[in-house]
Amino acid sequence: MPRTLILNGRVIDPSQGIDRITNLLIDEGRIGAIDVDANTSAARVIDASGKLVVPGLIDLNVQIREPGFEEDETIESAAFAALAGGFTSIAAISETNPPVDSAAAVTYLGRQATDADHCNVYPVACVSSGRQGEEMAEIGILNNAGAIAFSDGQRPVSNPELLRRALEYTLMFNRPVLNRPEMVELSRDGVMHDGKVSTVLGLAPMPTEAEDVMAARDIRICEATGGKLHLLGISCSGTVEILRRAKMRSVGVTASICAYQFAETDEAMRDFHTSFKLNPPLRSADHIKACIAGLKDGTIDVIASGHAPRSSEKKMCAITEAPFGMVGLETALGLVSTHLVAAGHLDWSTVIKAMSFNAAQVLGLAKGTLQVGADADITIIDPQHRWTVDTTDYRSKSFNCPFHGVELIGRAVETIVGGVSKFRYDAA
Amino acid sequence: METPGFLEPFQGRWTKRHLLDLESLTSDEITLLLDVAQAFKDSTENCRRKLSILTGRTSVNLFFEDSTRTRTSFSLAARRLGADVVEFSASSSSLSKGETLLDTAKTIESMCIDTLVCRHKAPGTPQMLAKNLDCGVINAGDGPHEHPTQGLLDILTIRQHRGTLAGKTVAMVGDIAHSRTARSNIWGLQKLGAHVIVCGPSTLVSRRWEEFGVEVSHDLDSILPRCDVLNLLRIQFERQYTRPFPSVREYALLYAMDRKRMERAKSDILIMAPGPINRGVEITPEVADGEHSVILHQVNNGLAVRMAAMWLLNDGRATS
């Protein structure tokens, strides 16, 4: 494998506390060295002047729709979209039919990903058989087949006994359970954040208590079992506070937030745009502020895309009938760069830690770092590049993105996986 | 077709393509709609006389929810203006074959229609259609969001009986949370200077409504002596999973307008209800049919309001 030299980039690696302009060498698909001489021999030289050179981004909340819903997204298209968004690894959460609750399904997912040959795709298998929330799936067999985590995806594990058993059982394999904290009895039929806007629009609300109460329950069970629990897509100030207190008690819980959460408030729903129908929903400004504070102090560990592709025909309907979700892989970094970094809330180091190193830690991957000898998964970011979201240019099969036509600042310009350049952005 | 003399003062004063809500209308626009509706009533024998001012125009009623008075009212309004009317039934349409709502609407629009009147259980559906179609769209009720013509006809009824809205106290009692009538009334009434009270059990009237500038009450008996108008809203059981109060009997005891409560009310109080009314739940028969009730006036005014809306969106609109 040819050596690649990345010159004059601002190398940011939170795992080593590095943030400086320097040169980085890729050798044999691994990080060869940092701070190497600019004259080091290499088959390819990348001029990264003015760019950020960071550990490849890792997304732990990607809905995979194949098999069963290939009209929304395939494993191949999701992995390609991930590269375009700067992600070198994604955790594929089962939103499929049949669900990923068998070794065959895990193997299939892995094979499709290998055939696609884009980014790393890690299968996340179901917590419960058939994602029915009743019986524990064959976690040991799924683990042996290659599942790196367990989740029922958008369907929260409502049964506390099942969650307790799953957290205890996964301890044997040192695997995390990724659970969406939502008490569905409180958010049933809800379409948007419960607030003044939902009252004005007459849209059924999703109260913050639905998340807060479930998060508190999940954390208590996590604490009792000592398991590895990750809360997917938190969005409420109450949840942030509950998490903060749990972490002070050293509970083994982590949490992620979706990038879109920072881009808009619930006011965006005034357009009744089905692409803004999201779960977790867009919240009000006070909740966003609390979540940013949570990211700053490390209460929230990870920023994910919350990628939930849905084909156009599924969103071209009344808002109450439309499924939740938006495609997020290709805009996540741009949204974060624009609304968190350029807006002055967070520095790049904190963002990269949340989008790479911490995600790797949650998933138990030896990634998210530029340490010498680590896999050369690298994202090169142009933090100043202004670009306009154009869904017609998406690699994802779906276009359900409410940010079409919106200008963002900052994007991935090159995505390198295992030392191989898999995606290059052509600004022209 | 020449504009009749009674409409000439209003010609060209309306600028909007659609009528989707009262929240986005100015007080002048609301007043214009009311004035045109009143003109129709005054000049067409209470909307009985058929005109030919929209001859050659076509209006389509695209109703996805059951409706008696609103659908009939819109149909009659269009016909009294000379327009052709097409009734669309969701259950026998291509929607049942899997066609999307928007494709269905676009298909209908491509048959050269002028106005689409839409009712749907989902908030925002008329707005979505308005964004994607060229014809005028009138919201005939979108879930619990808004029902602008109902709001207008309620306000017109009050104006006819009290002359002005300014300074009047109007209470809406009942299922505020799920009521599109309440939402349209709140915007319209407040813009014309009325004081609005929303009253009902706390599970249906949360304190959040205070953010709209309205007064929130859970005690009908305490507010009754201050009210000039009482608008009694139906409990929308079909929109609820768990009953928001222990029993209908208890609700009626606390909130039904009955003869005894009438004694506590102002002597000239107006009793209104958008219908359909549940006799014995929100209103007792003697009150519904009593001398203070203007419920059937409301229905009649609905025709005038819808004629006004149809005309303003078509021939009465300013040409840019």
CSV table of C-alpha atoms in Angstrom, one decimal, chain B residues 12-305:
chain,number,residue,atom,x,y,z
B,12,GLY,CA,-59.3,44.4,-5.3
B,13,ARG,CA,-58.7,44.8,-1.6
B,14,TRP,CA,-57.9,41.1,-0.9
B,15,THR,CA,-54.3,40.1,-1.8
B,16,LYS,CA,-53.9,36.5,-0.6
B,17,ARG,CA,-54.1,33.4,-2.8
B,18,HIS,CA,-55.4,31.2,-0.1
B,19,LEU,CA,-57.4,31.2,3.1
B,20,LEU,CA,-55.5,28.8,5.4
B,21,ASP,CA,-55.8,30.3,8.9
B,22,LEU,CA,-56.7,33.4,10.9
B,23,GLU,CA,-53.3,33.5,12.7
B,24,SER,CA,-51.6,35.0,9.6
B,25,LEU,CA,-54.4,37.5,8.8
B,26,THR,CA,-54.4,41.1,9.8
B,27,SER,CA,-57.4,42.6,11.6
B,28,ASP,CA,-58.1,44.5,8.3
B,29,GLU,CA,-58.2,41.3,6.3
B,30,ILE,CA,-60.5,39.7,8.9
B,31,THR,CA,-62.7,42.8,8.9
B,32,LEU,CA,-62.8,42.7,5.0
B,33,LEU,CA,-63.9,39.1,5.1
B,34,LEU,CA,-66.6,39.9,7.6
B,35,ASP,CA,-67.8,43.0,5.7
B,36,VAL,CA,-68.0,41.1,2.4
B,37,ALA,CA,-69.9,38.3,4.1
B,38,GLN,CA,-72.3,40.8,5.6
B,39,ALA,CA,-72.8,42.4,2.2
B,40,PHE,CA,-73.7,39.1,0.7
B,41,LYS,CA,-76.3,38.6,3.5
B,42,ASP,CA,-77.7,42.1,3.1
B,43,SER,CA,-77.9,42.0,-0.7
B,44,THR,CA,-78.9,38.5,-1.5
B,45,GLU,CA,-81.9,37.9,0.7
B,46,ASN,CA,-79.8,36.3,3.4
B,47,CYS,CA,-77.8,34.4,0.8
B,48,ARG,CA,-80.8,32.8,-0.9
B,49,ARG,CA,-80.5,34.6,-4.2
B,50,LYS,CA,-78.3,32.9,-6.7
B,51,LEU,CA,-75.7,35.0,-8.4
B,52,SER,CA,-73.6,34.4,-11.5
B,53,ILE,CA,-70.4,36.1,-10.5
B,54,LEU,CA,-68.3,32.9,-10.5
B,55,THR,CA,-69.9,31.4,-13.6
B,56,GLY,CA,-67.3,29.3,-15.3
B,57,ARG,CA,-65.3,28.8,-12.1
B,58,THR,CA,-64.9,25.4,-10.5
B,59,SER,CA,-64.6,24.6,-6.8
B,60,VAL,CA,-63.6,21.2,-5.5
B,61,ASN,CA,-64.5,19.9,-2.1
B,62,LEU,CA,-61.7,17.7,-1.0
B,63,PHE,CA,-62.9,16.3,2.3
B,64,PHE,CA,-61.0,13.6,4.1
B,65,GLU,CA,-63.1,13.8,7.2
B,66,ASP,CA,-66.9,13.4,7.7
B,67,SER,CA,-68.7,16.7,7.5
B,68,THR,CA,-72.3,17.8,7.2
B,69,ARG,CA,-72.6,21.5,7.7
B,70,THR,CA,-69.2,22.6,6.4
B,71,ARG,CA,-69.3,20.6,3.2
B,72,THR,CA,-72.9,21.6,2.5
B,73,SER,CA,-72.1,25.2,3.3
B,74,PHE,CA,-69.1,25.3,1.0
B,75,SER,CA,-71.1,23.6,-1.8
B,76,LEU,CA,-74.0,25.9,-1.5
B,77,ALA,CA,-71.8,29.0,-1.3
B,78,ALA,CA,-70.0,28.1,-4.5
B,79,ARG,CA,-73.3,27.3,-6.3
B,80,ARG,CA,-75.0,30.5,-5.1
B,81,LEU,CA,-72.1,32.3,-6.8
B,82,GLY,CA,-72.6,30.4,-10.0
B,83,ALA,CA,-69.6,28.2,-9.8
B,84,ASP,CA,-69.5,24.5,-10.6
B,85,VAL,CA,-68.8,22.2,-7.6
B,86,VAL,CA,-67.2,18.9,-7.6
B,87,GLU,CA,-67.5,16.7,-4.5
B,88,PHE,CA,-64.5,14.5,-3.8
B,89,SER,CA,-64.8,11.4,-1.6
B,90,ALA,CA,-61.5,10.1,-0.2
B,91,SER,CA,-62.8,6.6,0.2
B,92,SER,CA,-63.7,6.1,-3.4
B,93,SER,CA,-60.7,7.9,-4.8
B,94,SER,CA,-57.3,6.8,-6.0
B,95,LEU,CA,-56.0,7.4,-2.5
B,96,SER,CA,-57.5,4.0,-1.7
B,97,LYS,CA,-55.3,2.6,-4.5
B,98,GLY,CA,-52.2,4.0,-2.9
B,99,GLU,CA,-51.8,7.4,-4.6
B,100,THR,CA,-50.3,10.1,-2.5
B,101,LEU,CA,-52.4,12.9,-1.2
B,102,LEU,CA,-50.3,15.4,-3.2
B,103,ASP,CA,-50.6,13.5,-6.4
B,104,THR,CA,-54.3,13.2,-6.0
B,105,ALA,CA,-54.6,16.9,-5.4
B,106,LYS,CA,-52.3,17.7,-8.4
B,107,THR,CA,-54.4,15.4,-10.6
B,108,ILE,CA,-57.6,17.3,-9.6
B,109,GLU,CA,-55.9,20.6,-10.1
B,110,SER,CA,-54.8,19.7,-13.6
B,111,MET,CA,-58.5,19.6,-14.6
B,112,CYS,CA,-58.5,23.4,-14.5
B,113,ILE,CA,-60.1,24.0,-11.1
B,114,ASP,CA,-60.1,27.4,-9.4
B,115,THR,CA,-60.6,26.6,-5.7
B,116,LEU,CA,-59.8,23.6,-3.6
B,117,VAL,CA,-61.6,23.4,-0.3
B,118,CYS,CA,-59.7,20.9,1.9
B,119,ARG,CA,-60.6,19.2,5.2
B,120,HIS,CA,-58.2,16.7,6.6
B,121,LYS,CA,-57.5,15.2,10.1
B,122,ALA,CA,-53.8,16.2,9.9
B,123,PRO,CA,-52.8,19.7,10.7
B,124,GLY,CA,-51.0,21.4,7.9
B,125,THR,CA,-52.5,19.5,5.0
B,126,PRO,CA,-54.1,22.5,3.4
B,127,GLN,CA,-50.9,24.4,3.8
B,128,MET,CA,-49.0,21.6,2.2
B,129,LEU,CA,-51.4,21.7,-0.8
B,130,ALA,CA,-51.3,25.4,-1.0
B,131,LYS,CA,-47.5,25.3,-1.3
B,132,ASN,CA,-47.6,22.8,-4.2
B,133,LEU,CA,-50.7,23.9,-6.1
B,134,ASP,CA,-51.5,27.0,-8.2
B,135,CYS,CA,-55.2,27.1,-7.4
B,136,GLY,CA,-56.6,28.8,-4.4
B,137,VAL,CA,-56.9,26.6,-1.3
B,138,ILE,CA,-59.4,27.1,1.5
B,139,ASN,CA,-58.8,25.3,4.8
B,140,ALA,CA,-62.1,23.7,5.8
B,141,GLY,CA,-60.5,22.3,9.0
B,142,ASP,CA,-57.1,20.7,9.4
B,143,GLY,CA,-57.2,18.5,12.5
B,144,PRO,CA,-57.0,20.5,15.7
B,145,HIS,CA,-55.1,23.3,14.0
B,146,GLU,CA,-57.5,25.8,12.4
B,147,HIS,CA,-60.9,26.2,10.9
B,148,PRO,CA,-60.8,29.8,9.6
B,149,THR,CA,-64.3,30.0,8.1
B,150,GLN,CA,-65.8,28.7,11.3
B,151,GLY,CA,-63.9,31.3,13.3
B,152,LEU,CA,-65.1,34.0,10.9
B,153,LEU,CA,-68.7,32.9,11.0
B,154,ASP,CA,-68.6,32.9,14.8
B,155,ILE,CA,-67.1,36.3,14.9
B,156,LEU,CA,-69.6,37.6,12.3
B,157,THR,CA,-72.4,36.3,14.5
B,158,ILE,CA,-71.1,38.1,17.5
B,159,ARG,CA,-70.6,41.3,15.5
B,160,GLN,CA,-74.2,41.1,14.2
B,161,HIS,CA,-75.6,40.8,17.7
B,162,ARG,CA,-73.3,43.1,19.6
B,163,GLY,CA,-72.1,45.5,16.9
B,164,THR,CA,-68.4,45.3,17.8
B,165,LEU,CA,-66.0,42.8,19.2
B,166,ALA,CA,-63.9,45.4,21.0
B,167,GLY,CA,-64.1,45.2,24.7
B,168,LYS,CA,-66.4,42.1,24.7
B,169,THR,CA,-65.6,39.1,26.7
B,170,VAL,CA,-65.9,35.8,24.8
B,171,ALA,CA,-65.5,32.5,26.6
B,172,MET,CA,-64.9,29.2,24.9
B,173,VAL,CA,-65.7,26.3,27.0
B,174,GLY,CA,-64.8,22.6,26.5
B,175,ASP,CA,-62.2,20.7,24.6
B,176,ILE,CA,-59.9,23.6,23.8
B,177,ALA,CA,-56.9,21.3,23.3
B,178,HIS,CA,-58.4,19.5,20.3
B,179,SER,CA,-60.4,22.3,18.9
B,180,ARG,CA,-59.6,23.9,15.6
B,181,THR,CA,-62.5,26.2,16.2
B,182,ALA,CA,-61.0,27.5,19.4
B,183,ARG,CA,-57.7,28.2,17.7
B,184,SER,CA,-59.2,30.2,14.8
B,185,ASN,CA,-61.5,32.0,17.2
B,186,ILE,CA,-58.7,33.0,19.5
B,187,TRP,CA,-56.7,34.7,16.7
B,188,GLY,CA,-59.7,36.4,15.1
B,189,LEU,CA,-61.3,37.6,18.3
B,190,GLN,CA,-58.2,39.0,19.8
B,191,LYS,CA,-57.2,40.8,16.6
B,192,LEU,CA,-60.6,42.5,16.7
B,193,GLY,CA,-60.2,43.6,20.3
B,194,ALA,CA,-62.1,41.0,22.3
B,195,HIS,CA,-61.1,39.5,25.6
B,196,VAL,CA,-60.9,35.7,25.3
B,197,ILE,CA,-61.3,33.2,28.1
B,198,VAL,CA,-60.7,29.5,27.5
B,199,CYS,CA,-62.4,27.3,30.0
B,200,GLY,CA,-62.5,23.6,30.7
B,201,PRO,CA,-60.9,20.9,32.7
B,202,SER,CA,-57.1,21.4,33.2
B,203,THR,CA,-56.5,18.3,31.0
B,204,LEU,CA,-58.1,20.0,28.1
B,205,VAL,CA,-57.1,23.6,28.9
B,206,SER,CA,-53.5,23.8,30.1
B,207,ARG,CA,-51.9,26.9,31.5
B,208,ARG,CA,-49.8,27.0,28.2
B,209,TRP,CA,-52.8,28.7,26.6
B,210,GLU,CA,-52.0,31.9,28.6
B,211,GLU,CA,-49.1,32.3,26.1
B,212,PHE,CA,-51.6,33.2,23.5
B,213,GLY,CA,-52.8,36.2,25.6
B,214,VAL,CA,-56.0,34.6,26.6
B,215,GLU,CA,-57.3,34.0,30.1
B,216,VAL,CA,-57.4,30.4,31.3
B,217,SER,CA,-60.1,29.2,33.6
B,218,HIS,CA,-61.2,25.9,34.9
B,219,ASP,CA,-64.2,27.3,36.7
B,220,LEU,CA,-67.1,28.1,34.5
B,221,ASP,CA,-69.3,29.4,37.3
B,222,SER,CA,-66.7,32.0,38.3
B,223,ILE,CA,-66.3,33.5,34.8
B,224,LEU,CA,-69.9,33.3,33.7
B,225,PRO,CA,-71.0,36.6,35.1
B,226,ARG,CA,-68.3,38.4,33.0
B,227,CYS,CA,-69.1,36.8,29.7
B,228,ASP,CA,-70.8,38.5,26.8
B,229,VAL,CA,-70.6,35.4,24.7
B,230,LEU,CA,-70.2,31.7,25.5
B,231,ASN,CA,-69.0,29.4,22.8
B,232,LEU,CA,-69.6,25.8,23.9
B,233,LEU,CA,-67.2,23.3,22.2
B,234,ARG,CA,-67.8,19.6,21.8
B,235,ILE,CA,-65.6,17.1,23.6
B,236,GLN,CA,-63.7,15.4,20.8
B,237,PHE,CA,-63.5,11.9,22.2
B,238,GLU,CA,-62.3,10.6,18.8
B,239,ARG,CA,-59.0,12.6,19.2
B,240,GLN,CA,-58.2,11.2,22.7
B,241,TYR,CA,-56.7,8.0,24.0
B,242,THR,CA,-57.5,8.3,27.6
B,243,ARG,CA,-60.5,10.2,28.8
B,244,PRO,CA,-59.4,13.6,30.1
B,245,PHE,CA,-62.1,13.6,32.8
B,246,PRO,CA,-63.6,10.8,35.0
B,247,SER,CA,-67.0,10.7,33.3
B,248,VAL,CA,-69.4,12.5,31.0
B,249,ARG,CA,-71.6,13.0,34.0
B,250,GLU,CA,-68.9,14.8,35.9
B,251,TYR,CA,-68.0,16.9,32.9
B,252,ALA,CA,-71.6,18.0,32.5
B,253,LEU,CA,-71.9,18.8,36.1
B,254,LEU,CA,-68.9,21.1,35.9
B,255,TYR,CA,-69.1,22.6,32.4
B,256,ALA,CA,-72.5,22.0,30.8
B,257,MET,CA,-74.5,25.2,30.2
B,258,ASP,CA,-77.9,24.6,31.7
B,259,ARG,CA,-80.8,26.6,32.9
B,260,LYS,CA,-79.4,27.1,36.4
B,261,ARG,CA,-76.1,28.5,35.0
B,262,MET,CA,-78.1,30.8,32.7
B,263,GLU,CA,-79.4,32.5,35.8
B,264,ARG,CA,-75.8,33.5,36.7
B,265,ALA,CA,-75.1,34.8,33.2
B,266,LYS,CA,-75.5,38.3,31.8
B,267,SER,CA,-79.1,38.8,30.8
B,268,ASP,CA,-78.1,39.3,27.1
B,269,ILE,CA,-75.5,36.6,26.9
B,270,LEU,CA,-75.1,35.0,23.5
B,271,ILE,CA,-74.9,31.2,23.5
B,272,MET,CA,-73.0,29.7,20.6
B,273,ALA,CA,-71.8,26.3,19.5
B,274,PRO,CA,-69.9,25.3,16.4
B,275,GLY,CA,-71.7,22.0,16.2
B,276,PRO,CA,-72.3,19.2,16.1
B,277,ILE,CA,-73.7,19.7,19.6
B,278,ASN,CA,-74.0,16.9,22.2
B,279,ARG,CA,-77.1,17.8,24.0
B,280,GLY,CA,-76.7,17.1,27.7
B,281,VAL,CA,-72.9,17.1,27.6
B,282,GLU,CA,-71.8,20.6,26.9
B,283,ILE,CA,-75.2,22.2,26.5
B,284,THR,CA,-78.7,21.2,27.7
B,285,PRO,CA,-81.6,21.3,25.2
B,286,GLU,CA,-83.4,24.2,26.8
B,287,VAL,CA,-80.3,26.3,26.4
B,288,ALA,CA,-79.5,25.1,22.9
B,289,ASP,CA,-82.9,25.9,21.8
B,290,GLY,CA,-83.4,28.9,24.1
B,291,GLU,CA,-83.8,32.6,23.4
B,292,HIS,CA,-80.1,33.3,23.9
B,293,SER,CA,-78.9,30.7,21.5
B,294,VAL,CA,-77.6,31.9,18.1
B,295,ILE,CA,-76.5,28.4,16.9
B,296,LEU,CA,-78.6,28.4,13.8
B,297,HIS,CA,-77.5,32.0,13.0
B,298,GLN,CA,-74.0,30.7,13.0
B,299,VAL,CA,-74.9,28.1,10.4
B,300,ASN,CA,-76.5,30.6,8.3
B,301,ASN,CA,-73.6,33.0,8.6
B,302,GLY,CA,-71.4,30.2,7.4
B,303,LEU,CA,-72.9,30.4,4.0
B,304,ALA,CA,-72.2,34.1,3.8
B,305,VAL,CA,-68.6,33.8,5.1
